[in-house]
Tab-separated table of C-alpha atoms in Angstrom:
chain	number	residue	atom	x	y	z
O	19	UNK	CA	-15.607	-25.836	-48.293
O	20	UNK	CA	-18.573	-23.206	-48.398
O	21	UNK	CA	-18.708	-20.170	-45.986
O	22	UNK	CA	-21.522	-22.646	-43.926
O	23	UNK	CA	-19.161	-25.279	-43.200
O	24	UNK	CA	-16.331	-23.008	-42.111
O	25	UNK	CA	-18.940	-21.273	-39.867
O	26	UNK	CA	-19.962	-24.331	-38.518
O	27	UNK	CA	-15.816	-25.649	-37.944
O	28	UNK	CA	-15.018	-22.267	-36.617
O	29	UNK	CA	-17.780	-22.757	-33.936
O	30	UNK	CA	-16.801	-26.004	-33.076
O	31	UNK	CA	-13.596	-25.129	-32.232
O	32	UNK	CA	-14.924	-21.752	-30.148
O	33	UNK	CA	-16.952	-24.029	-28.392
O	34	UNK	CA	-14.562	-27.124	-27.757
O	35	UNK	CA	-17.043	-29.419	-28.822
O	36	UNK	CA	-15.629	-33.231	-28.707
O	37	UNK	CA	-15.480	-33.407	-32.533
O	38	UNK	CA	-13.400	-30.011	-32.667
O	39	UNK	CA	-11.033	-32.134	-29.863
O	40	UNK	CA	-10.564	-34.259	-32.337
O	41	UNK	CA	-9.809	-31.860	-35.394
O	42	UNK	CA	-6.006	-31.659	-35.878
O	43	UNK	CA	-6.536	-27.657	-36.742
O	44	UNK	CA	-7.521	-27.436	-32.602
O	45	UNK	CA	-4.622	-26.944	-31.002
O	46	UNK	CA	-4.434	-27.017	-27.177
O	47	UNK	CA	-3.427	-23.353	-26.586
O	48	UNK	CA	-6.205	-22.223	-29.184
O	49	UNK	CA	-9.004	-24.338	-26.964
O	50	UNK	CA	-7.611	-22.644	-23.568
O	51	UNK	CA	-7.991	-19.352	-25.109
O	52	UNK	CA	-11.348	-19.649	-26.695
O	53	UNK	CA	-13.400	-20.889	-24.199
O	54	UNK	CA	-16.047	-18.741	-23.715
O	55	UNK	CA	-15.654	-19.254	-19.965
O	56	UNK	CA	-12.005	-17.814	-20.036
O	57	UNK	CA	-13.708	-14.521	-21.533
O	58	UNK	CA	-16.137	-14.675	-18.501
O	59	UNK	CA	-12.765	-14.682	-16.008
O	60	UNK	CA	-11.155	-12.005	-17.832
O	61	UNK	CA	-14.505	-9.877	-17.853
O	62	UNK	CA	-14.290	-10.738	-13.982
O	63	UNK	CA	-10.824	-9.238	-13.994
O	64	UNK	CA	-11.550	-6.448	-15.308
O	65	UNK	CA	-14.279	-5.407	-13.376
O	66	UNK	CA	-12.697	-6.397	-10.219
O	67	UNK	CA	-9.474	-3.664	-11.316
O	68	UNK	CA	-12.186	-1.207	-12.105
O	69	UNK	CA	-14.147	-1.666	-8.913
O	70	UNK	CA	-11.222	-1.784	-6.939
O	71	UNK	CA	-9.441	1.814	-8.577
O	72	UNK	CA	-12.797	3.660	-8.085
O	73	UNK	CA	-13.345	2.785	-4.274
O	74	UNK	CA	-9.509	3.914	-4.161
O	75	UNK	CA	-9.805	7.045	-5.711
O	76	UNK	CA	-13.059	8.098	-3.816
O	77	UNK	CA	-11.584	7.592	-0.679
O	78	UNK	CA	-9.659	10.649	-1.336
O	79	UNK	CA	-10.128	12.534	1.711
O	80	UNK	CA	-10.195	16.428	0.932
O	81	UNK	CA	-10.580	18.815	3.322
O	82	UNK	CA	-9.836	21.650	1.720
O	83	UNK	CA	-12.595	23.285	1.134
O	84	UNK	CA	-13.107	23.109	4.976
O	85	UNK	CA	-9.583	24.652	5.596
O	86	UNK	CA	-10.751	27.745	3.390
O	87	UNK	CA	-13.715	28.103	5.185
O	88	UNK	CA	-12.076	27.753	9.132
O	89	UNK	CA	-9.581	30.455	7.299
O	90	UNK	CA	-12.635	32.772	6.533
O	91	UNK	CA	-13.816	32.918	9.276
O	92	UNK	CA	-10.720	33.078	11.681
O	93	UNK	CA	-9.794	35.984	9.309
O	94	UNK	CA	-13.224	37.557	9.883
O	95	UNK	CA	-13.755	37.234	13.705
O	96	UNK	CA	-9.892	38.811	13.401
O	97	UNK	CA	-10.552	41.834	12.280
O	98	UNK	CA	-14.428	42.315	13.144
O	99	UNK	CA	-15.277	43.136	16.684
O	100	UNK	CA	-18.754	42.965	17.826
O	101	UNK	CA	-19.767	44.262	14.527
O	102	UNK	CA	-17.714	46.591	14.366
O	103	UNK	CA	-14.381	46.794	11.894
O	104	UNK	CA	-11.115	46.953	14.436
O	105	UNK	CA	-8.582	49.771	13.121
O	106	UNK	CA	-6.594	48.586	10.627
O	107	UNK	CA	-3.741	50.764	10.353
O	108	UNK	CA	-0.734	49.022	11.183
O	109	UNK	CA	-2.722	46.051	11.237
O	110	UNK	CA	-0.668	42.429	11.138
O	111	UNK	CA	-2.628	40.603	10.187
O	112	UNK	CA	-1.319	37.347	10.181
O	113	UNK	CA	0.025	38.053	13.884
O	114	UNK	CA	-3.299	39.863	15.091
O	115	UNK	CA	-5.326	36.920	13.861
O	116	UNK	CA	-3.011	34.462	15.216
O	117	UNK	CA	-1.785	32.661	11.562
O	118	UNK	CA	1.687	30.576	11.403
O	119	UNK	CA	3.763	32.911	8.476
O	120	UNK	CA	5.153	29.859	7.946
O	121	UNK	CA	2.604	27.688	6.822
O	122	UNK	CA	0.681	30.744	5.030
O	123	UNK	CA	3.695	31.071	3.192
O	124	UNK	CA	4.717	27.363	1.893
O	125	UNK	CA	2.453	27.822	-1.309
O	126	UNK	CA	-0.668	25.934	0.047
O	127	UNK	CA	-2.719	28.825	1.083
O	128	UNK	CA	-4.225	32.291	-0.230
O	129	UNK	CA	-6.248	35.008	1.133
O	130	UNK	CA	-7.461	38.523	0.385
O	131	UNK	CA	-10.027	40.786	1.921
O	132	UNK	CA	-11.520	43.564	0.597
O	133	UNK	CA	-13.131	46.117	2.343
O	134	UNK	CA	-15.852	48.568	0.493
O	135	UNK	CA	-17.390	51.683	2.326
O	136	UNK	CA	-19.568	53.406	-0.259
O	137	UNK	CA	-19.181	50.697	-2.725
O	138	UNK	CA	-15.612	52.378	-3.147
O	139	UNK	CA	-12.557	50.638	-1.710
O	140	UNK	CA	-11.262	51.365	1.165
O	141	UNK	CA	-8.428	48.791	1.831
O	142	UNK	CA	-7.258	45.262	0.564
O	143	UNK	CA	-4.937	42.870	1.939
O	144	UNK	CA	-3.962	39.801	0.078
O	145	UNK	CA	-1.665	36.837	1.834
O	146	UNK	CA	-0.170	33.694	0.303
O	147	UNK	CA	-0.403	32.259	-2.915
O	148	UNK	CA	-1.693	34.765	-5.694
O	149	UNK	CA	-1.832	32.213	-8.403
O	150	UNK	CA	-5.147	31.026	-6.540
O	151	UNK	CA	-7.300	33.672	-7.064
O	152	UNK	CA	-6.807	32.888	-10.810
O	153	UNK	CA	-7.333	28.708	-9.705
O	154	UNK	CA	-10.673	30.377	-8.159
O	155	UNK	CA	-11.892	31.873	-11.037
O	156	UNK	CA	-11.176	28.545	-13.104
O	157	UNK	CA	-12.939	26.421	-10.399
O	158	UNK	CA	-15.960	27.713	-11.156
O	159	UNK	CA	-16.230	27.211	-14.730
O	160	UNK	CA	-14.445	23.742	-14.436
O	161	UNK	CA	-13.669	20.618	-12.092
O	162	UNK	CA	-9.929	20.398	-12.105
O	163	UNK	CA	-8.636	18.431	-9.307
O	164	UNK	CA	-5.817	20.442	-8.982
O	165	UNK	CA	-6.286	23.414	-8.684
O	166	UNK	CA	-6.780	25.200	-4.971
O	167	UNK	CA	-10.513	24.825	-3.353
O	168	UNK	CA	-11.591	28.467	-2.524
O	169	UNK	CA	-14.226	30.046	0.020
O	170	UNK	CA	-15.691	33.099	-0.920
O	171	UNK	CA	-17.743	35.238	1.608
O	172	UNK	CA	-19.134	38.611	2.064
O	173	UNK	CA	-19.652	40.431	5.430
O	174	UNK	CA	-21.230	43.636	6.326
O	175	UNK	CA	-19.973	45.098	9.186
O	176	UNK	CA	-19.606	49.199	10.975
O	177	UNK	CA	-17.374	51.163	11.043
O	178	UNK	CA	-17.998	54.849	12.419
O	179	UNK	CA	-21.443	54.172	12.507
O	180	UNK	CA	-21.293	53.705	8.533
O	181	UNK	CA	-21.975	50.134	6.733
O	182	UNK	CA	-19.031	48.758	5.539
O	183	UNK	CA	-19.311	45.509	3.064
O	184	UNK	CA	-15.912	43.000	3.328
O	185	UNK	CA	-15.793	40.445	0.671
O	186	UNK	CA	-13.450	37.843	1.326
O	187	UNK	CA	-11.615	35.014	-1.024
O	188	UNK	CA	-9.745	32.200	0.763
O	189	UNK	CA	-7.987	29.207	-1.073
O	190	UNK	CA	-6.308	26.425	-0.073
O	191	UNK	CA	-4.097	23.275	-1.807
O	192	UNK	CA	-3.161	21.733	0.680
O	193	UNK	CA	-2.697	17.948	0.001
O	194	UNK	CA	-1.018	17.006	3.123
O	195	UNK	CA	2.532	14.848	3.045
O	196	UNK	CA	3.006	10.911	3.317
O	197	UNK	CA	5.912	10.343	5.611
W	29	UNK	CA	13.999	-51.718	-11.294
W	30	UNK	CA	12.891	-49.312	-8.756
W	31	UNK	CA	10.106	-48.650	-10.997
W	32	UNK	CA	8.936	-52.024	-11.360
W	33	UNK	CA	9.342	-51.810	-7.186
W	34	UNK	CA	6.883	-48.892	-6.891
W	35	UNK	CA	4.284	-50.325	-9.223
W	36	UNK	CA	4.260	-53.796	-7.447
W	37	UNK	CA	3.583	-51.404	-3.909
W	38	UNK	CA	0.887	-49.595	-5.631
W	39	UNK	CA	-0.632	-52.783	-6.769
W	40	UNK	CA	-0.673	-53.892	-3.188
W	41	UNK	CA	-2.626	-50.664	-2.161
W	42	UNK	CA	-5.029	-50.888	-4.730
W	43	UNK	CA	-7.857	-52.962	-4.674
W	44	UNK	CA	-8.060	-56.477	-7.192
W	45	UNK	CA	-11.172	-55.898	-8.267
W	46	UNK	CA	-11.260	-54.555	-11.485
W	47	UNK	CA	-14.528	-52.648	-11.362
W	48	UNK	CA	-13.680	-51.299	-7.818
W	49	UNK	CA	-10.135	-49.872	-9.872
W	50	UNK	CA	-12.612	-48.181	-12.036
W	51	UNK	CA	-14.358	-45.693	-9.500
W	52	UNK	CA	-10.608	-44.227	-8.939
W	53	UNK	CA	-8.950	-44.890	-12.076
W	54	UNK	CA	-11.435	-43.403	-14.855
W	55	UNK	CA	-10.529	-44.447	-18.297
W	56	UNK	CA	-10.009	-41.548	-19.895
W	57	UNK	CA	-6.639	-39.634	-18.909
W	58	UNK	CA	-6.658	-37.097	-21.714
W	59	UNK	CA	-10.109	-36.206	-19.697
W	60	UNK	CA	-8.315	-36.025	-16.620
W	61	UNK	CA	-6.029	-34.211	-17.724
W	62	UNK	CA	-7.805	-31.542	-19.278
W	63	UNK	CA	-10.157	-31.424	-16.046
W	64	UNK	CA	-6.758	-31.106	-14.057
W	65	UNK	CA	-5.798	-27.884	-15.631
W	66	UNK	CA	-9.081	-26.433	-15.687
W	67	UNK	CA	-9.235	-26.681	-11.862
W	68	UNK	CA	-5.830	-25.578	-11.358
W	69	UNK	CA	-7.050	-22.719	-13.709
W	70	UNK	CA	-9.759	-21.817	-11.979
W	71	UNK	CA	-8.648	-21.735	-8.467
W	72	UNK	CA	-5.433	-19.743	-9.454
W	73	UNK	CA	-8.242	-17.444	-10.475
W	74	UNK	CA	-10.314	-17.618	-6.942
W	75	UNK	CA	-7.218	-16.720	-5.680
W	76	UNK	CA	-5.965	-13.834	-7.470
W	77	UNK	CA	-9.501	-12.807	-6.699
W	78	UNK	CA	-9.468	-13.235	-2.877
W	79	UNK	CA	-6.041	-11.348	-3.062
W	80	UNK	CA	-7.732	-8.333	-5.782
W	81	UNK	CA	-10.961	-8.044	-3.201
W	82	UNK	CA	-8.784	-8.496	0.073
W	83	UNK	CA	-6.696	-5.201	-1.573
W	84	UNK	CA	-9.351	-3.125	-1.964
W	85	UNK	CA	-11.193	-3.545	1.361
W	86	UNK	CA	-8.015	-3.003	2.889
W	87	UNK	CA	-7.414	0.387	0.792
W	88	UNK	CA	-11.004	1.418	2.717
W	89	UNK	CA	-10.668	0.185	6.085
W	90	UNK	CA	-6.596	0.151	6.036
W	91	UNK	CA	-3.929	2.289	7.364
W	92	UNK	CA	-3.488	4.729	4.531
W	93	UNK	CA	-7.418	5.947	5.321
W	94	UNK	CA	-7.349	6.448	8.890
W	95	UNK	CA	-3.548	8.053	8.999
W	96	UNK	CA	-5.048	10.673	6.469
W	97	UNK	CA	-8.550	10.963	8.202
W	98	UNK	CA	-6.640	11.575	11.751
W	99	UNK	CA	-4.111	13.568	10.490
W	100	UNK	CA	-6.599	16.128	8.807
W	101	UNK	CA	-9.460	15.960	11.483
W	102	UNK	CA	-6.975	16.880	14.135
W	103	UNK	CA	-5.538	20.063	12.370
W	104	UNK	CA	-8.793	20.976	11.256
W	105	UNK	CA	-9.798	21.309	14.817
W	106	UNK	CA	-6.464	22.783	15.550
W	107	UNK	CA	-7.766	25.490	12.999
W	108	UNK	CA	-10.802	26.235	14.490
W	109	UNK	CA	-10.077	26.388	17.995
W	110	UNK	CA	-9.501	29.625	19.548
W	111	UNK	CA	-7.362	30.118	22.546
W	112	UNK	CA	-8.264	28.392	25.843
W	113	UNK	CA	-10.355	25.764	23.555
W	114	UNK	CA	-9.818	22.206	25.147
W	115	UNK	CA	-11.139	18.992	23.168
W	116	UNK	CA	-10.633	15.066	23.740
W	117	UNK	CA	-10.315	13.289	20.602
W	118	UNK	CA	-11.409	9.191	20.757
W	119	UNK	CA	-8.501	7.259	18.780
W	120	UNK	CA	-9.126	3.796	19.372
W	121	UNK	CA	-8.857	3.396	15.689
W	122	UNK	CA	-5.955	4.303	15.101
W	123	UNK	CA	-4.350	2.599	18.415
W	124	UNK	CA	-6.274	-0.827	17.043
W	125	UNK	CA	-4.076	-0.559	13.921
W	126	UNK	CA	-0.821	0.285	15.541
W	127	UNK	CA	-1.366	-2.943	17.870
W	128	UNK	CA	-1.928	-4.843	14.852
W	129	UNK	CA	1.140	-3.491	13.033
W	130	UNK	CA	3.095	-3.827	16.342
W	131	UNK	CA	3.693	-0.155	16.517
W	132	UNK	CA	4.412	2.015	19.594
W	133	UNK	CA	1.211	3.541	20.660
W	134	UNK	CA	3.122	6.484	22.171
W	135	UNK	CA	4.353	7.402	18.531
W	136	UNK	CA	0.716	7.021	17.116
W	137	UNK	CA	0.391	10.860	17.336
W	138	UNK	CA	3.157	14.197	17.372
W	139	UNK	CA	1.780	17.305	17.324
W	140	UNK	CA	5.027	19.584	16.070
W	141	UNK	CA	4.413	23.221	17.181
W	142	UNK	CA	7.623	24.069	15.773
W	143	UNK	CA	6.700	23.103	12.604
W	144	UNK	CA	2.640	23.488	12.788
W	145	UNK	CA	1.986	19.614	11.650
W	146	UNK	CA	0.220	17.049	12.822
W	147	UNK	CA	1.685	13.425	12.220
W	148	UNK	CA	0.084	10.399	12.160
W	149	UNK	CA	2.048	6.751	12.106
W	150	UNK	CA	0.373	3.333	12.619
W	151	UNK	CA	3.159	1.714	11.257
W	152	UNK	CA	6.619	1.926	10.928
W	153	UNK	CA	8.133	3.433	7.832
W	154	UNK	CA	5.377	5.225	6.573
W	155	UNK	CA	2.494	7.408	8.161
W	156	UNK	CA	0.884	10.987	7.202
W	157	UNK	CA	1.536	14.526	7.939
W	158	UNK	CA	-0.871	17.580	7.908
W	159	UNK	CA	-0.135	21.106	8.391
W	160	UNK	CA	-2.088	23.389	10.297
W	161	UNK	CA	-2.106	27.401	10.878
W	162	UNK	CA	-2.842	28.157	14.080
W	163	UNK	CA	0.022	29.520	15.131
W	164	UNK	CA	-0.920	29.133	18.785
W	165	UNK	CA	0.745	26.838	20.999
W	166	UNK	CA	-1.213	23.301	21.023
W	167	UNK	CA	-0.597	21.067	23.969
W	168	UNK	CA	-1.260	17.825	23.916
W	169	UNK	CA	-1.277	14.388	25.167
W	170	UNK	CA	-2.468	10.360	24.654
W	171	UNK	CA	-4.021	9.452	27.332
W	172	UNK	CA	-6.204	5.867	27.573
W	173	UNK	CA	-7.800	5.960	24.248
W	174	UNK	CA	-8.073	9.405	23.700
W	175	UNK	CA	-5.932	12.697	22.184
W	176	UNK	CA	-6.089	15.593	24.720
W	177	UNK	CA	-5.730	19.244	23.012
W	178	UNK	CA	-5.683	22.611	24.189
W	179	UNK	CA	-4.917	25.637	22.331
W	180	UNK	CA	-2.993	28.127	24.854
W	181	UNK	CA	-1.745	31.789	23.694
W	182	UNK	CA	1.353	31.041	22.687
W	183	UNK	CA	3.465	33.552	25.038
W	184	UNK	CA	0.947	32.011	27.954
């Protein structure tokens, strides 16, 4: 038998063609599995899994990006008055700005504030999470889902009549808890 | 014997008429029978399709979604607010599910100052949490179709 004729016999049988029936090589599982309309349903299948595992993953609602922000600027209106920097010595400032320790503290959150007054530094506070400022750094060269989404932000604000600049970095990972 | 019974019934039902036998008795079985599994086939497909699509319009428009969406929108606003803030949240969502799941509509919603987290249950056995840091007392309440908050200073 030439390479033609066992082209031919091999097509037959692919496409389950009454004299392939009849062949004795054609067995009954081999004609279920070769039908080219089998490959269509399992094409179908697949695409249907893929469809359906994309419109589950984006329906990932994250928010944190939005938490850093609210955090920015609760932080900010804290400890800036009319334009004017409030005194910071002795300055709680999770208690003066109304923030729950608690939650600040369970390894979701970060923030730090820097205040510059002659481009030289005049004080820093840093809350939360330090491993963040490093998963802020990384953000911005790459899209890793999990690391923390950050807010940065920079104010200027007065303080004895002088201009005062406040950068500030917030970051939260907070994924929320199925119960 | 029995056997010889039920084919002597069926002849009864069936019509004499040879050609008349034909229309429901085609010739060829092995046809029939190939045509027979094919079908079966194919609608054991349609319905592992019907169940794949039903699944994933579900996982948009299903419980898992709108616990999470709640859960988050409500301590996001907790976030925001500053004392004396008061807002009225529409949750007919969210009340439409737990009537559908048979679920108390008083336990929709808990808003743990204790603990700062908002939970959010349509159905029993599972629901979401979300933590917020406000650390102001939120009072609350479900009243109609709607989620009353205010923020008060906590020692208020």
């Amino acid at each position: 038998m030439n390479k033609k004729e066992l082209g031919k016999k091999f097509m037959r049988r692919f496409l389950c063609d009454k004299k392939a029936m009849r062949s004795p090589l054609n067995k009954k599982g081999e004609e279920r599995f070769l039908t080219p309309w089998l490959f269509m349903i399992w094409s179908l299948i697949g695409v249907a899994i893929v469809a359906g595992v994309l419109i589950f993953y984006s329906l990932k609602i994250d928010v944190r990006q939005n938490e850093a922000e609210i955090l920015s600027t609760k932080l900010i209106d804290c400890i800036v008055d009319n334009g004017h920097l409030k005194n910071l010595e002795n300055f709680e400032v999770l208690e003066e700005c109304n923030i729950d320790k608690d939650v600040i503290w369970n390894g979701d959150y970060y923030f730090n504030f820097s205040i510059y007054e002659d481009e030289k530094l005049f004080k820093s506070i840093a809350v939360g999470t330090k491993d963040f400022e490093i998963h802020c750094k990384l953000r911005e060269e790459s899209e890793g889902e999990s690391f923390a989404d950050c807010f940065k932000d920079k104010v200027y604000a007065l303080k004895d009549n002088k201009k005062i600049i406040i950068k500030i970095l917030t970051a939260s990972n907070q994924l929320g808890a199925k119960l | 014997m029995g056997l010889r019974k039920n084919k002597k019934v069926m002849r009864s039902f069936l019509p004499k008429n040879k050609n008349v036998m034909g229309i429901f008795l085609p010739k060829n079985k092995k046809g029939i029978e190939i045509l027979h599994n094919t079908l079966v086939f194919i609608l054991l497909n349609i319905v592992f399709f019907a169940v794949m699509f039903g699944f994933v319009s579900r996982a948009g428009s299903g419980a898992t979604t709108v616990e999470q969406v709640y859960a988050k929108q409500i301590a996001l606003i907790i976030d925001q607010a500053k004392p004396g803030t008061s807002v009225s949240l529409n949750i007919e969502e969210v009340y439409e599910l737990a009537d559908k799941n048979k679920f108390s509509r008083g336990g929709v919603i808990r808003i743990d100052n204790n603990e700062n987290k908002v939970y959010v249950q349509v159905d029993e056995g599972r629901g979401y949490s979300y933590n917020f840091f406000n650390s102001q007392e939120i009072v609350w309440e479900l009243k109609n179709r709607e989620l009353f908050l205010e923020v008060k200073l906590k020692n208020e």
